[in-house]
Every structure is written in structure tokens, then in C-alpha cells.
Coordinates of C-alpha atoms in Angstrom, one line a residue:
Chain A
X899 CA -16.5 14.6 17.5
X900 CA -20.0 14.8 16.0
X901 CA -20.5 16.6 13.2
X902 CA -22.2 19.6 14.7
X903 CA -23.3 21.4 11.3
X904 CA -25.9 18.2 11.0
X905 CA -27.0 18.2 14.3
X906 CA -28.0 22.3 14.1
X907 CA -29.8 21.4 11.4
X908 CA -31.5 19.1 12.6
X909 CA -32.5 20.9 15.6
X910 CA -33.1 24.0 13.7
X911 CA -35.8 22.0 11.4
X912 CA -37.6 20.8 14.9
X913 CA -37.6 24.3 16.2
X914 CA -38.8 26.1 13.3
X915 CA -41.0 23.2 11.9
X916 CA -40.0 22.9 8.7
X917 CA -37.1 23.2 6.4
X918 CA -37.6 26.3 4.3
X919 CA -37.8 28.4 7.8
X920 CA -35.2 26.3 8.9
X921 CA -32.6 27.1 6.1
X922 CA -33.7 30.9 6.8
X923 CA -32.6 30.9 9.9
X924 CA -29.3 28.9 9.6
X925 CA -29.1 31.2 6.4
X926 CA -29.0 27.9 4.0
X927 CA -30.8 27.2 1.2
X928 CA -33.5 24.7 2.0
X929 CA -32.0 22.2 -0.3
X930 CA -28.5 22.3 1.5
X931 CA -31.1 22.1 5.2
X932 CA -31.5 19.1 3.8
X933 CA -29.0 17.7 2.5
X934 CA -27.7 17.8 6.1
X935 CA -30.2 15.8 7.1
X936 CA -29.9 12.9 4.7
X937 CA -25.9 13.1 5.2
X938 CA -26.8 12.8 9.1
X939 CA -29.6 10.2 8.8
X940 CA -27.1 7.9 6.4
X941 CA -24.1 8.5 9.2
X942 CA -26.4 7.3 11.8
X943 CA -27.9 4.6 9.4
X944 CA -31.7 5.0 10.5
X945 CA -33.8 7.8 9.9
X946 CA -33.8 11.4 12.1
X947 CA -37.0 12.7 11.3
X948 CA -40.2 11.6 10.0
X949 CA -42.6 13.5 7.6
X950 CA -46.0 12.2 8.0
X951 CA -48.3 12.9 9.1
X952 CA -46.6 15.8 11.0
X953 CA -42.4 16.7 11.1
X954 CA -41.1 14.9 13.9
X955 CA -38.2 13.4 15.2
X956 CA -37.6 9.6 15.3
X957 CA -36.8 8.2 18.7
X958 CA -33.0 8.7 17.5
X959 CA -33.4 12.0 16.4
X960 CA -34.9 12.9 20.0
X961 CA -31.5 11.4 21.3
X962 CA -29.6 13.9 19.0
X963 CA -31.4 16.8 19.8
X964 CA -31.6 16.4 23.7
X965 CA -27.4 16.0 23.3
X966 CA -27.8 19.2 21.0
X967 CA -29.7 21.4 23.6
X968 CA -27.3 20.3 26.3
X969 CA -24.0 21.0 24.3
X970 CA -26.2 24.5 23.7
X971 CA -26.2 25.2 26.8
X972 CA -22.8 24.3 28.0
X973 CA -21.5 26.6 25.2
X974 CA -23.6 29.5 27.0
X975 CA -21.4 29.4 29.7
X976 CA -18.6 29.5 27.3
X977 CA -18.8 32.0 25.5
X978 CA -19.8 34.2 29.2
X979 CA -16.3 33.4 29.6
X980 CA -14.9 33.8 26.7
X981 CA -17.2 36.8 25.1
X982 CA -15.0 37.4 22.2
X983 CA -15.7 34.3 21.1
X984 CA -19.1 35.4 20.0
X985 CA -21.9 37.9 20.9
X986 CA -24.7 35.6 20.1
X987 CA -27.7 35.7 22.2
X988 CA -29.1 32.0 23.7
X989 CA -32.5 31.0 22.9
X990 CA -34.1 28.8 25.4
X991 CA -37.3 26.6 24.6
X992 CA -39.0 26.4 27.9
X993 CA -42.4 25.1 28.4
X994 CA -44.5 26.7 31.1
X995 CA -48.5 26.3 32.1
X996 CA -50.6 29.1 30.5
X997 CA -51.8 30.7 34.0
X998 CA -48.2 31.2 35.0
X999 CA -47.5 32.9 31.6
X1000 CA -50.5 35.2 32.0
X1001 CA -49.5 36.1 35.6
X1002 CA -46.2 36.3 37.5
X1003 CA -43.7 35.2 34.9
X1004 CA -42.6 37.9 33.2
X1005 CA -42.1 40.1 36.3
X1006 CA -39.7 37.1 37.9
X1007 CA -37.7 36.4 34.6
X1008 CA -37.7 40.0 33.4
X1009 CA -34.3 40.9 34.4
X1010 CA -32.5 37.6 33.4
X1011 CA -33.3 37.9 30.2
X1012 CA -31.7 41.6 29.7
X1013 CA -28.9 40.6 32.3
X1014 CA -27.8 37.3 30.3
X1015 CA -28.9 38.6 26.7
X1016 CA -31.5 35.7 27.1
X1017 CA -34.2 34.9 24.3
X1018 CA -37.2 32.8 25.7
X1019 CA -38.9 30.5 23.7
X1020 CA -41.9 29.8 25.2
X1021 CA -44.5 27.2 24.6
X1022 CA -47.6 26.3 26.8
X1023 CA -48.4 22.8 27.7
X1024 CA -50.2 20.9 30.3
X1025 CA -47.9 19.3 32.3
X1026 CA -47.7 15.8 30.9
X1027 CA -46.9 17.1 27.6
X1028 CA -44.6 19.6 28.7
X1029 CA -42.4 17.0 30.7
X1030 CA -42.6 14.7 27.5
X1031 CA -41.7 17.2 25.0
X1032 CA -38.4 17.8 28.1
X1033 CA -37.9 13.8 27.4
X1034 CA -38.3 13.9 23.5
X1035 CA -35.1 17.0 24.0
X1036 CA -37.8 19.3 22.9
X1037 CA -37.8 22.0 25.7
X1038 CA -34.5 23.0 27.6
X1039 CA -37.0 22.7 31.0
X1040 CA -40.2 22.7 32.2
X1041 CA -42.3 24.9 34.7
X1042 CA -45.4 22.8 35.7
X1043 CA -46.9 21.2 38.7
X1044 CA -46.0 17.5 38.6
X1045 CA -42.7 17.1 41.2
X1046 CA -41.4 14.0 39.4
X1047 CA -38.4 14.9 37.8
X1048 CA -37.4 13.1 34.2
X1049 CA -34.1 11.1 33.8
X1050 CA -31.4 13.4 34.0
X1051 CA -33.2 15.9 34.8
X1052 CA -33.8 18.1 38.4
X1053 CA -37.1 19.3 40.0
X1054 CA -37.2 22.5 42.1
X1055 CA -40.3 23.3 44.0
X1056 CA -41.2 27.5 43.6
X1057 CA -44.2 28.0 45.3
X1058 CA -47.6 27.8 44.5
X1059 CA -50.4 29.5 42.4
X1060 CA -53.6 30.2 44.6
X1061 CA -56.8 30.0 42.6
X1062 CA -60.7 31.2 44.0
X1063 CA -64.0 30.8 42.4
X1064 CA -64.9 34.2 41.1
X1065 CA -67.8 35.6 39.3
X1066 CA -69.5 38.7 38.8
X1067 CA -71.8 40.1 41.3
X1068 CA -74.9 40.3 40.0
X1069 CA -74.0 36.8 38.8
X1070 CA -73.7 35.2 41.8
X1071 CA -77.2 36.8 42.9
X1072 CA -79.1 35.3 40.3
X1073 CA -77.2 31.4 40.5
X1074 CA -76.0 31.5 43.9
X1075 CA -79.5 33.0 45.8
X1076 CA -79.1 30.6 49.0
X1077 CA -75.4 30.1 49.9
X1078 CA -75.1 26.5 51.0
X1079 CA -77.4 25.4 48.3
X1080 CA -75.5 22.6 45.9
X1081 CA -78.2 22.3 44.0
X1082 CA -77.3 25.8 42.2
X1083 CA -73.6 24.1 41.2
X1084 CA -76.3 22.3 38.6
X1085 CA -77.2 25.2 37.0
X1086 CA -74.9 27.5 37.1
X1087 CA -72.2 27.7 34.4
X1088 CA -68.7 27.5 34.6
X1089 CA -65.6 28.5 32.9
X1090 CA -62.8 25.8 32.4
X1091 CA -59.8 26.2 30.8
X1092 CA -60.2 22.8 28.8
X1093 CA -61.4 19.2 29.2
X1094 CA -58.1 18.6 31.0
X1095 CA -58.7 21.1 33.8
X1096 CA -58.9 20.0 37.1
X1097 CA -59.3 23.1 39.0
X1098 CA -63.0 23.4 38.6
X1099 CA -63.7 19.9 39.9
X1100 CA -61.5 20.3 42.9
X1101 CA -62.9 23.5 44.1
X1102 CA -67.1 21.8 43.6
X1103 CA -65.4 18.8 45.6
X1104 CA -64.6 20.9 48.2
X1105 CA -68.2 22.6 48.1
X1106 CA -69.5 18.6 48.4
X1107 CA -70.6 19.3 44.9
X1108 CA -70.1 16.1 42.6
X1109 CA -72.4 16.2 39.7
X1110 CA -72.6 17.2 36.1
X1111 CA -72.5 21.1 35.7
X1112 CA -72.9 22.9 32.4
X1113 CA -69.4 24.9 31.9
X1114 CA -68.0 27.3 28.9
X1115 CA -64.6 26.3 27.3
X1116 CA -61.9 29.2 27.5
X1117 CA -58.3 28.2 26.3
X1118 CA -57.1 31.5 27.7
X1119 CA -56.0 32.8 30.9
X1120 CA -56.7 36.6 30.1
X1121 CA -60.5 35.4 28.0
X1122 CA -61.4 33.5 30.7
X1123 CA -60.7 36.1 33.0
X1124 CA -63.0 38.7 30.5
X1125 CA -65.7 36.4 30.4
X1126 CA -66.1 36.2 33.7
X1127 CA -66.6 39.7 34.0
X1128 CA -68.9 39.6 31.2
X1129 CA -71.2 37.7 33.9
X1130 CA -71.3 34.7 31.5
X1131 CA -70.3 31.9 34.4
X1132 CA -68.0 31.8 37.5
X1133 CA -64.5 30.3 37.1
X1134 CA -61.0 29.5 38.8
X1135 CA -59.1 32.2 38.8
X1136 CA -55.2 32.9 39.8
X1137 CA -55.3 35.5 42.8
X1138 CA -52.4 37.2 40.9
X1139 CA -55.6 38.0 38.2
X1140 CA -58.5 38.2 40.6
X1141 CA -57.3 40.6 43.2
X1142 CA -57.0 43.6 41.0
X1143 CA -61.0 42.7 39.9
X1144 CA -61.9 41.8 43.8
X1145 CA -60.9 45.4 45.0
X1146 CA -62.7 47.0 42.6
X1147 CA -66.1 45.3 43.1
X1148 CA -65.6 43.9 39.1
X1149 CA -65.8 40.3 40.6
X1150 CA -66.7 38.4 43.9
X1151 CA -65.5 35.6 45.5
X1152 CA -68.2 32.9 45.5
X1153 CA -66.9 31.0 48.3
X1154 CA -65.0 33.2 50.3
X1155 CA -61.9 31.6 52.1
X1156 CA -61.7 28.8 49.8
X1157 CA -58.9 28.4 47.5
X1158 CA -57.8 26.0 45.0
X1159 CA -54.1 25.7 45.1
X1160 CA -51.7 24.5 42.6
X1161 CA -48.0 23.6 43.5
X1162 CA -45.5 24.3 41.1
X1163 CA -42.5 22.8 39.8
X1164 CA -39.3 23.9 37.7
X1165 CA -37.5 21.1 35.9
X1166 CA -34.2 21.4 33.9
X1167 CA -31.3 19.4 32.6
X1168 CA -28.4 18.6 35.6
X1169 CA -25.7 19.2 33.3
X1170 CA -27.2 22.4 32.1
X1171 CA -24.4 24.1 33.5
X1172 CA -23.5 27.4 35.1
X1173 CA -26.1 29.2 32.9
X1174 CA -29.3 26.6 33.9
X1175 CA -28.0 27.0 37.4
X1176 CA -28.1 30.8 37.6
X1177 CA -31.8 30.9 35.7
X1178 CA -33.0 28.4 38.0
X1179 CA -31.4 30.7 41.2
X1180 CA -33.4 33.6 39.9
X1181 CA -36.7 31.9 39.7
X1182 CA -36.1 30.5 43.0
X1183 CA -35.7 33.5 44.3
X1184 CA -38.1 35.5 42.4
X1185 CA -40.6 32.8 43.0
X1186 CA -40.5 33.2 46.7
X1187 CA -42.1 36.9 46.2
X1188 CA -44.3 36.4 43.8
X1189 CA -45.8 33.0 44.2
X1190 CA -47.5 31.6 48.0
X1191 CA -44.6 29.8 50.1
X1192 CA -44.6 27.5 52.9
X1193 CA -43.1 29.4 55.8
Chain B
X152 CA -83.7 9.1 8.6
X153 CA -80.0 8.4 10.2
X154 CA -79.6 6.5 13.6
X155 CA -78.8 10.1 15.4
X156 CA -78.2 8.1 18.0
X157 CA -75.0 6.7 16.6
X158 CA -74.1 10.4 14.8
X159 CA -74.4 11.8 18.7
X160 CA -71.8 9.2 19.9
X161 CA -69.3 9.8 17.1
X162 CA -69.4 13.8 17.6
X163 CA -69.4 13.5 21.2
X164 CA -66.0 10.4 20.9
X165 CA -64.5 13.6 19.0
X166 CA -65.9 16.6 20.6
X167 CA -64.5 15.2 24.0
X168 CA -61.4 13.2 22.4
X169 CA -61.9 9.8 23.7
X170 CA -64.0 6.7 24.0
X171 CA -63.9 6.8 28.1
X172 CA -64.8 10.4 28.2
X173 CA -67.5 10.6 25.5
X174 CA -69.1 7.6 28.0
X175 CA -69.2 9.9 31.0
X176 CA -70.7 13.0 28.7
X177 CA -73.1 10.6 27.1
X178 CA -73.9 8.5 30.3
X179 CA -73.3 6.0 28.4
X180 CA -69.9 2.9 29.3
X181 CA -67.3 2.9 27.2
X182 CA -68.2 0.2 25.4
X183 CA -71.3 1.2 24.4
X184 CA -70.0 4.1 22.6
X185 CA -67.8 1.4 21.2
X186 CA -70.5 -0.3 19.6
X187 CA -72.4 2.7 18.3
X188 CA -69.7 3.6 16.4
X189 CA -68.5 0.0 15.2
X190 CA -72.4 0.2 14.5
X191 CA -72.5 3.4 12.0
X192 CA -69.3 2.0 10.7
X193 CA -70.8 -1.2 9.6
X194 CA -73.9 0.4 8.1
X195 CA -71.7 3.0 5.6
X196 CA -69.3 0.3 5.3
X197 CA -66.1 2.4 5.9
X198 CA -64.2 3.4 9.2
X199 CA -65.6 7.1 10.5
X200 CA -62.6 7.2 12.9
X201 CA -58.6 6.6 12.5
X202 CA -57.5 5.8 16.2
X203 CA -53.4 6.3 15.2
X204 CA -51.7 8.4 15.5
X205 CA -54.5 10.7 17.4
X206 CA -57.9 10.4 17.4
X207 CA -59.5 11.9 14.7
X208 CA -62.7 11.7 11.6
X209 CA -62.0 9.9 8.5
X210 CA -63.1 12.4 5.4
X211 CA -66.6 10.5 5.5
X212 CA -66.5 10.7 9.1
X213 CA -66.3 14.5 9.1
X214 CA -68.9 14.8 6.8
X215 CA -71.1 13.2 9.4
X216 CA -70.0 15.5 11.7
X217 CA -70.1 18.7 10.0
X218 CA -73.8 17.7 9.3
X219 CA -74.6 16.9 12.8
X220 CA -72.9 20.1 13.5
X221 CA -76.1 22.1 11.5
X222 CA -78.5 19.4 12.9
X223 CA -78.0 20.9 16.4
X224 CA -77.9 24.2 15.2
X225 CA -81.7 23.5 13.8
X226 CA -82.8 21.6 16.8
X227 CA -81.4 24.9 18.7
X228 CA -84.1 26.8 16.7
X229 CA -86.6 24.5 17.5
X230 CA -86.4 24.5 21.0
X231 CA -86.2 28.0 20.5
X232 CA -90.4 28.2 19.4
X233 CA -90.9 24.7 21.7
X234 CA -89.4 25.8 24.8
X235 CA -91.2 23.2 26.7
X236 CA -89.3 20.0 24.2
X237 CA -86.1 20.3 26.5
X238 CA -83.9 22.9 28.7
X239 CA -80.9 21.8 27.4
X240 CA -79.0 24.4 26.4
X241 CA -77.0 25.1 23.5
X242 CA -73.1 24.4 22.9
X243 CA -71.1 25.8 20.1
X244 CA -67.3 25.4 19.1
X245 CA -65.6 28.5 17.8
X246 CA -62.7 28.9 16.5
X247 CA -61.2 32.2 16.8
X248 CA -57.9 34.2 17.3
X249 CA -56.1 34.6 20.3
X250 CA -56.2 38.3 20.7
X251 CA -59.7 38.5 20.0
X252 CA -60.4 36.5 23.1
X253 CA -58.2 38.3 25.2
X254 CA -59.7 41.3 24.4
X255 CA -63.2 42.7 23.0
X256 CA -64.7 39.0 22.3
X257 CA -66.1 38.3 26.2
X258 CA -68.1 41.7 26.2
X259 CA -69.3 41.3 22.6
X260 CA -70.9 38.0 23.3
X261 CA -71.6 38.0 27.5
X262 CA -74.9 39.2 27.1
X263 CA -75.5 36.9 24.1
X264 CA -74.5 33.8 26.3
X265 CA -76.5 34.9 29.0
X266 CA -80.0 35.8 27.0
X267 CA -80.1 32.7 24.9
X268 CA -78.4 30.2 27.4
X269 CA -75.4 29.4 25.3
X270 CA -72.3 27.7 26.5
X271 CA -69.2 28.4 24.6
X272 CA -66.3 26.1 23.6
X273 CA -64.1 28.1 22.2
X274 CA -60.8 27.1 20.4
X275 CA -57.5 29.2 19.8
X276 CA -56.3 28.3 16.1
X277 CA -54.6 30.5 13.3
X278 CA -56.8 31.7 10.7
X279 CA -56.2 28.5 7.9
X280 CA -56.4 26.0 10.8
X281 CA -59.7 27.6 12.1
X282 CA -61.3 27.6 8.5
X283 CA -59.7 24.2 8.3
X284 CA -61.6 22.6 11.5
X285 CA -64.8 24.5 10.0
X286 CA -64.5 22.5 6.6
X287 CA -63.9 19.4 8.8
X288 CA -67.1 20.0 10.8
X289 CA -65.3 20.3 13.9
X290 CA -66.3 23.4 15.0
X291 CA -69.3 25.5 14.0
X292 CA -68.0 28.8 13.0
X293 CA -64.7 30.7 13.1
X294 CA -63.2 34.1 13.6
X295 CA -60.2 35.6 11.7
X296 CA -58.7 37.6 9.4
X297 CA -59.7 35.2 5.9
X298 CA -62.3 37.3 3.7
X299 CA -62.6 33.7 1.9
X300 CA -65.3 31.8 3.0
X301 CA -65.6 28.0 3.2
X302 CA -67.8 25.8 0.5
X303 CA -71.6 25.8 2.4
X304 CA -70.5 28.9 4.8
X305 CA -70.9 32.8 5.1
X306 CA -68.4 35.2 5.6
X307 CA -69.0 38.5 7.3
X308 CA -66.7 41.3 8.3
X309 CA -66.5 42.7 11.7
X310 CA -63.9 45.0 11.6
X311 CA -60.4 45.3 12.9
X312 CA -57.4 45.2 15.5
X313 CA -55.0 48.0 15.3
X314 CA -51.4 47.2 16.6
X315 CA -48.9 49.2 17.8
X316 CA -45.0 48.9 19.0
X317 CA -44.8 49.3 22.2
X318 CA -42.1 48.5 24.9
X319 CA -41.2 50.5 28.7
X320 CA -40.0 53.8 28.1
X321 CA -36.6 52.5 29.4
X322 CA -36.2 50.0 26.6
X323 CA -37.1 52.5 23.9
X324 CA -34.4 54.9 25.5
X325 CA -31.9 51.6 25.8
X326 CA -32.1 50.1 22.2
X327 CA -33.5 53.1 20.4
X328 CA -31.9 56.1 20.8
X329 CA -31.7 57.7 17.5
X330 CA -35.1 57.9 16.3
X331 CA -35.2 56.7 12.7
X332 CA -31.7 54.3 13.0
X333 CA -32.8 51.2 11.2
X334 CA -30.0 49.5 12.6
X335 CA -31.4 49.5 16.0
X336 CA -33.7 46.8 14.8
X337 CA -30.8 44.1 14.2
X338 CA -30.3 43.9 17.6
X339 CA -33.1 44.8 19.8
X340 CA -35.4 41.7 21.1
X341 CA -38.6 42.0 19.8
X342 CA -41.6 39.7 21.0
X343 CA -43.7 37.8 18.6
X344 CA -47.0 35.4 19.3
X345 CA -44.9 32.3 17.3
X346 CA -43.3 31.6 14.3
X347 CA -46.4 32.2 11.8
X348 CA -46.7 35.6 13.8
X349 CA -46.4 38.1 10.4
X350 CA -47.4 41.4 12.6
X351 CA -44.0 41.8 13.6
X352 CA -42.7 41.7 9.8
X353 CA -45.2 43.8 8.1
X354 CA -44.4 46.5 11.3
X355 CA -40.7 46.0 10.5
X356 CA -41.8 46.2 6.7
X357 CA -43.7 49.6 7.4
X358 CA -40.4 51.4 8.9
X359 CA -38.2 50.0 5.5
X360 CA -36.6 47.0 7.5
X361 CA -36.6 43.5 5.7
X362 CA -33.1 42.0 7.7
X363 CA -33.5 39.9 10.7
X364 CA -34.3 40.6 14.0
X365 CA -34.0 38.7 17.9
X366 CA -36.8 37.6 19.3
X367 CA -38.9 36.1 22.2
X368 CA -41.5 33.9 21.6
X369 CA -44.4 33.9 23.6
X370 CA -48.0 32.2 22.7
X371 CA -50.2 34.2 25.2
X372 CA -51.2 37.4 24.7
X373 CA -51.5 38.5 28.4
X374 CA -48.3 37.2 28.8
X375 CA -46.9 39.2 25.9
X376 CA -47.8 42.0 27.4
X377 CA -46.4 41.4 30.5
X378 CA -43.0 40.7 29.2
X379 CA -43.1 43.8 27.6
X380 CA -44.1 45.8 30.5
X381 CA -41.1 43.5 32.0
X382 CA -38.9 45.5 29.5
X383 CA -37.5 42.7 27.6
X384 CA -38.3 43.5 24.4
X385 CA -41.3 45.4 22.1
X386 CA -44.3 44.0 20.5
X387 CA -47.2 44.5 18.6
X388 CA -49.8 44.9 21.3
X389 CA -53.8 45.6 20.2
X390 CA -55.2 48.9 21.4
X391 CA -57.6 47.2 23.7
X392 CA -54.7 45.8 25.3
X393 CA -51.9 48.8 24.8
X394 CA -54.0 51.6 26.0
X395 CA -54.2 51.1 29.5
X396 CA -50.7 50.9 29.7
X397 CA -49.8 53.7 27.3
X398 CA -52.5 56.3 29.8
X399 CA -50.3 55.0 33.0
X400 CA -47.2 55.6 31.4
X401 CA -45.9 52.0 31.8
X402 CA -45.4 51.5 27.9
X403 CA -44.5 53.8 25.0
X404 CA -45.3 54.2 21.5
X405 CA -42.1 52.8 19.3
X406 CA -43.2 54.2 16.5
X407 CA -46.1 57.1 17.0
X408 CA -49.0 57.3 14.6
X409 CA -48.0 54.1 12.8
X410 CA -50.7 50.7 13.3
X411 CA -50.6 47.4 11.7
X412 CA -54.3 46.4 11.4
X413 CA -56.0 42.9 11.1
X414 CA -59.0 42.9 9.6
X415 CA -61.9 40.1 10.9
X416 CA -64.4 38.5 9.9
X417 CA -66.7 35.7 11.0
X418 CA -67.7 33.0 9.2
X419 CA -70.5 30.4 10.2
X420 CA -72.3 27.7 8.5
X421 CA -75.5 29.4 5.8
X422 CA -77.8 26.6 7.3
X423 CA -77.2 27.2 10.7
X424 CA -80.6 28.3 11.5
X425 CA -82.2 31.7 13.1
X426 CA -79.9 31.2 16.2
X427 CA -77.1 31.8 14.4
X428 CA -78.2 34.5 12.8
X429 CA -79.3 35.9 15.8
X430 CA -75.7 35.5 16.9
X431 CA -73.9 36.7 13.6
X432 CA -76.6 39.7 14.2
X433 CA -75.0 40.6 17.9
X434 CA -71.1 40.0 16.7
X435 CA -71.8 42.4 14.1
X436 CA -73.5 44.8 16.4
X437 CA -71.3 44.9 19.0
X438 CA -68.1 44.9 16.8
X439 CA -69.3 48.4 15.5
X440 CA -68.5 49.5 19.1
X441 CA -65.5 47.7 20.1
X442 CA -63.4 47.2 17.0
X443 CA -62.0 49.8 15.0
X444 CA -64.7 50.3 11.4
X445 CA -64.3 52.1 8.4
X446 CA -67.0 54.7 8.1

């Protein structure tokens, strides 16, 4: 068998991002963190990590680790059947999109997590990145909106997020006089989530809006939500967000009946095991109440 | 004086990230960004950009762009007194920290944005990154808890974020039962923002724990909230965010009386003109209302 003491560390370097935090956590000294790693990198003959110019692994390494987070997860499910053998809680590194993470996540996953002692690690990512950092053995699984499952892996549709163009009333008044007028959509700012968002130019496409349009950056779900009640611009927001502003006159809905919708998508590992297979059931499940289905 | 025209493509190649998209922004083709930049690279007779591993300045390249950065800043100004030279209006990169946004930052500066035409790109980065980017050039001015300004740059304090423990009421009564048992800690899941997170430790710190702890990790702040409204674990949660849910009875007070506070301050280039002084001016206005002050 492999030599699992290496392999931990190796995966515990990735996770923390670098070795001093890494030998904290595996309660090491960072010298003996590694020295784990040069005894596994002259094993395998070729290098596990590289330094420069940021700690990552090498194409090997990514091998290791992806084999590390399944073995992880198989020994989940042993040790719910066995639970003498050990008390330890499971961390899972799960990469999600931000709106998700802002809005109906929590509530579906809640219970898991106190049911199955489970920790979440949680990173946001678009969804390329997110699927690549599930290929590099990275993240455990993936909750995004492409439905093209990587190698090994499976892809579960959950519903989809519903997203309307909201603003703030008196905004809308002052950029929006003449509904039906396009011209405005040159004027008026947005708000986008970043320079990778697509919501914004889907929802002026289906206004017949295909210009430039000035537009505010806001990396985050709950800012982006605040600035538009600020009246600073209108922006695509989740109705899991919106609603609560809608009902109490905070924020309009620009275009009334239109929505932007996003599908989304869980992947995980197929031999994840009994454990995967139960989280997955629960999103499923949850997913159904919280997110729009197709009846 | 400098070819401006060749500075605007380079700051626009890295304000958008790539060649293609700097085109489209520029309404330029690709390749005649290309040139402009192979162009300002032949006249200083070194590279201003490294393509590999990610786009990015060379050091003399981010000197251009930091000084490009305070070029726009004065042009702002003089379009100010000129209104009719051009109706462009202004766009500024900020750093700042992720709880700031989610909370008191849209209403400090909505009225701001609106009143001077300013659109924001705003960027979510830990306090040495932020002042990092701002030594870089990358981004005009930064928010966070550093009281050390950078070489050419002003530093002013705004005042600061008070954090509390909170969790559901359930929790509390599930993993804390005896008031005062350090123990508790060792096994009760606490939620922290990522791995440089140091609010959790110094709350730890403040009760007399120093051992470790489980945790979730979750880089969103609404979503940090909502898993601990989900009741799977506590977490240092600002007042702007906390107190709504403390009034409706939805999350409890770990540790009554007891805040960790983050002091901020902003810190923006000194020869960035009257409009950011007019700006500086409003952020330290409105901070007096909506962050916490000494008297």
C-alpha cells in the first residue's frame, strides 16, 4: 500500500497553503511536513509540488491528491460503521457559485452537517474553475451550472436559481422614464458581479438591448444586493434575495415577468461512496424546495 | 509627454485581463492592442507585461500603471471644472474587505456614486493583498484594517466593526451548556471566513482558549450568516449583520458583552486630485454614522 503518512501531507500542505499551517494541523513540525514531502517526491521520482510562483501541485501530485480525497471519503463511510474506530469529523472541500452560497445553501445542507458531524470547506468559483480545481483533486465536488460532468465524476441536475432585474424605485424613475425605451439601457448603470458575468447581458438581450452600458463591479452577492438599494444602478438579482426587498417596496422589478434563469448542477466523485451518495440525496431533495423545478 | 495612447491600452489589457477583451472596451481589434503594447515595449526597451503564468505588469510595467492610475484621477478633476470636455464618467478600483461591502459600504458611498457619476470596481482582498495591488498600481485605493500607509499614499481612519459570537439559540444550548466550560470549544464547529481569518482566534483568545477548534470554512459573509442561522456552528458576525437576527430572536449572543473589533482605515493615492478628496471627505463622513467611533 501507499504510504499514507506522505500522501496527508501532502494534501494537508494543498489545503492549508503552506507548510508551517500545514504541520499545525497534522501537529508536525514544519521541518518533518516536509520531510514527507521530499521522501514522497524521491519514492515517486518526480516532483509533488512546485513553489513558484505560487504552492501547487505538479500534474502528479494532482493524481495523488484526487486518490487521497477519494480514499477520504471511502474511510467516512468506515468509520459510520465502525465508530469506535475514531470520532473524527470529515472535512469536505466543495466549490459552489457565490449566489448559491449567499442564498439557499445553508438552509438545504444545514442539517447534514450536524446529522453526519460534517465540516464544509467551502470555496467560491465560477464554474470553469470550480470543475478544474474537481479535476486537479482539489474539491471533493462541485455545485455550478455547467451539466458536463468530469472523468469519473457524476452530474445531478437541482433546480435552478431565478434572477430579475431590480433597482430602486426612484431609480428606475429617473433612468427608466419611458418603459420600452432602449436607449436608457445606455445610460443607466448596472451592477455585475465581475467581467465573467453573464447574467446582465442575457437579461439586456432579452430587452433587444445590445450595446455598451456603463456598469459598477460588485464581487459580492449580499454588496451587490446593498448597492442596489443604495439606488447606485439596477442589477441581477436571485429571487431568493429580491423578494424579501420586492414586498417591502425597497426595490422594483424593472422588467416585470422577465427572469434570468440559471440551471444548476451538482458534481461529485462516483466512487465517493455511501457518504457522497447520502449528501448528494439531501441536496436533491432539499433542492427541490428551495430552488425552481421543472414539474 | 508619454504616448497615453499606448499607457490606456496597457491599463485597460490589465484592468480587463486580456488582449481580446481590452479590444472590445477600447473598440479597438486585438491586435491593435497588440501593437500598442509591443509599441511602449520597444520605446522603454523592456517587457511591461509577463503573459505566463497569468497575465500580469512587470515591476516597470506597474509603475506605468500606478501612474496612469493618478493621471485619470486628475483628468477626473478636470472634467470636473470643464464639464463640457467629455461625459465620461469616472471608474475607480477599490480594494476593500469583504464585510465592509456586505454591510455599511453601499449606503456610505450610494449617494456619492450617484452625485459625481462614479462607477465602482470594487475588489474583495485581505488587507496585505489590498495594500499590495495599491503599491502595484492596480487599484486606486483600499480599505482595511493596516494603519501603515503605502510609499506616495494617505492613510485615514474610519472607524470600526464590532464582532460578536453568535449561533441559534439551539446550538448554544447543544454545545454550550455550562457557561464558562472551556472545553466546550474543542469540539463545537465554529465558522470562520478562511484560513487567514484571525477573528475567530483572538475571540477564542479573549475567553483564555489557545487549543484547537473544528471549523467550517465559508468565504461569503452572507453566507456565513446563513449557516449560522442554519445552526451549524457560531461565528464572528459584525453588528450590522448580527443585530437583525439577535432583535428576531433567530441568533444568540455566545459570549454577552464581549466584541472583537477591526479597526479601518482607507488609504488612497496623496495626488489623486480634489475628487478623491471629495471622496475620502464622504467615507469619513458617513463612517461617523455607520461604524462604531471612539469619542
Amino acid at each position: 500500500m501507499l504510504d499514507y503518512k506522505l500522501l496527508e501531507a501532502l494534501a494537508t500542505v494543498i489545503e492549508t497553503g503552506g507548510f508551517e499551517r500545514a504541520g499545525l494541523t497534522l501537529g508536525l513540525s514544519q521541518s518533518a511536513v516536509s520531510q514527507r514531502i521530499k521522501l514522497l517526491e524521491a519514492r515517486l521520482g518526480q516532483p509533488v509540488l512546485v513553489r513558484h510562483p505560487s504552492l501547487k501541485a505538479t500534474a502528479a501530485g494532482q493524481r495523488l491528491l484526487n486518490h487521497v480525497q477519494q480514499v477520504q471519503l471511502l474511510e467516512r463511510d468506515l468509520r459510520h460503521t465502525l465508530p469506535a474506530l475514531t470520532n473524527n469529523r470529515t472535512r469536505l472541500r466543495i466549490a459552489l457559485n457565490a449566489d448559491s452560497l449567499a442564498t439557499w445553501w445553508a438552509q438545504a445542507i444545514g442539517d447534514f452537517c450536524q446529522r453526519e458531524n460534517l465540516l464544509l470547506d467551502l470555496v467560491i468559483e465560477d464554474q470553469d474553475i470550480g470543475l478544474r480545481r474537481m479535476r486537479e483533486g482539489d474539491v471533493a465536488a462541485c455545485l455550478c451550472s455547467s451539466d458536463q460532468p468530469v472523468a469519473g465524476a457524476r452530474c445531478t441536475g437541482l433546480g435552478r436559481m431565478q434572477y430579475r432585474a431590480l433597482a430602486r424605485p426612484d431609480y428606475i424613475g429617473r433612468h427608466f422614464p419611458d418603459a420600452g425605451d432602449l436607449t436608457a439601457f445606455r445610460q443607466a448603470p448596472a451592477i455585475v458581479f465581475g467581467p465573467h458575468d453573464q447574467l446582465q447581458h442575457r437579461f439586456l438581450a432579452s430587452q433587444g438591448y445590445h450595446g455598451q452600458f456603463p456598469f459598477h463591479l460588485c464581487p459580492s452577492s449580499e454588496g451587490f444586493v446593498r448597492l442596489a438599494r443604495a439606488g447606485i444602478g439596477y442589477g441581477m438579482i436571485p429571487d431568493h434575495q429580491g423578494q424579501e426587498w420586492l414586498a417591502s417596496g425597497d426595490l422594483a422589478d424593472l422588467a416585470p415577468g422577465v427572469s434570468v434563469d440559471v440551471d444548476l448542477y451538482w458534481h461529485y466523485w462516483r466512487h465517493g461512496g455511501d457518504f457522497m451518495e447520502r449528501l448528494t440525496q439531501t441536496l436533491v431533495q432539499q433542492a427541490s424546495s428551495l430552488l425552481a423545478v421543472d414539474r
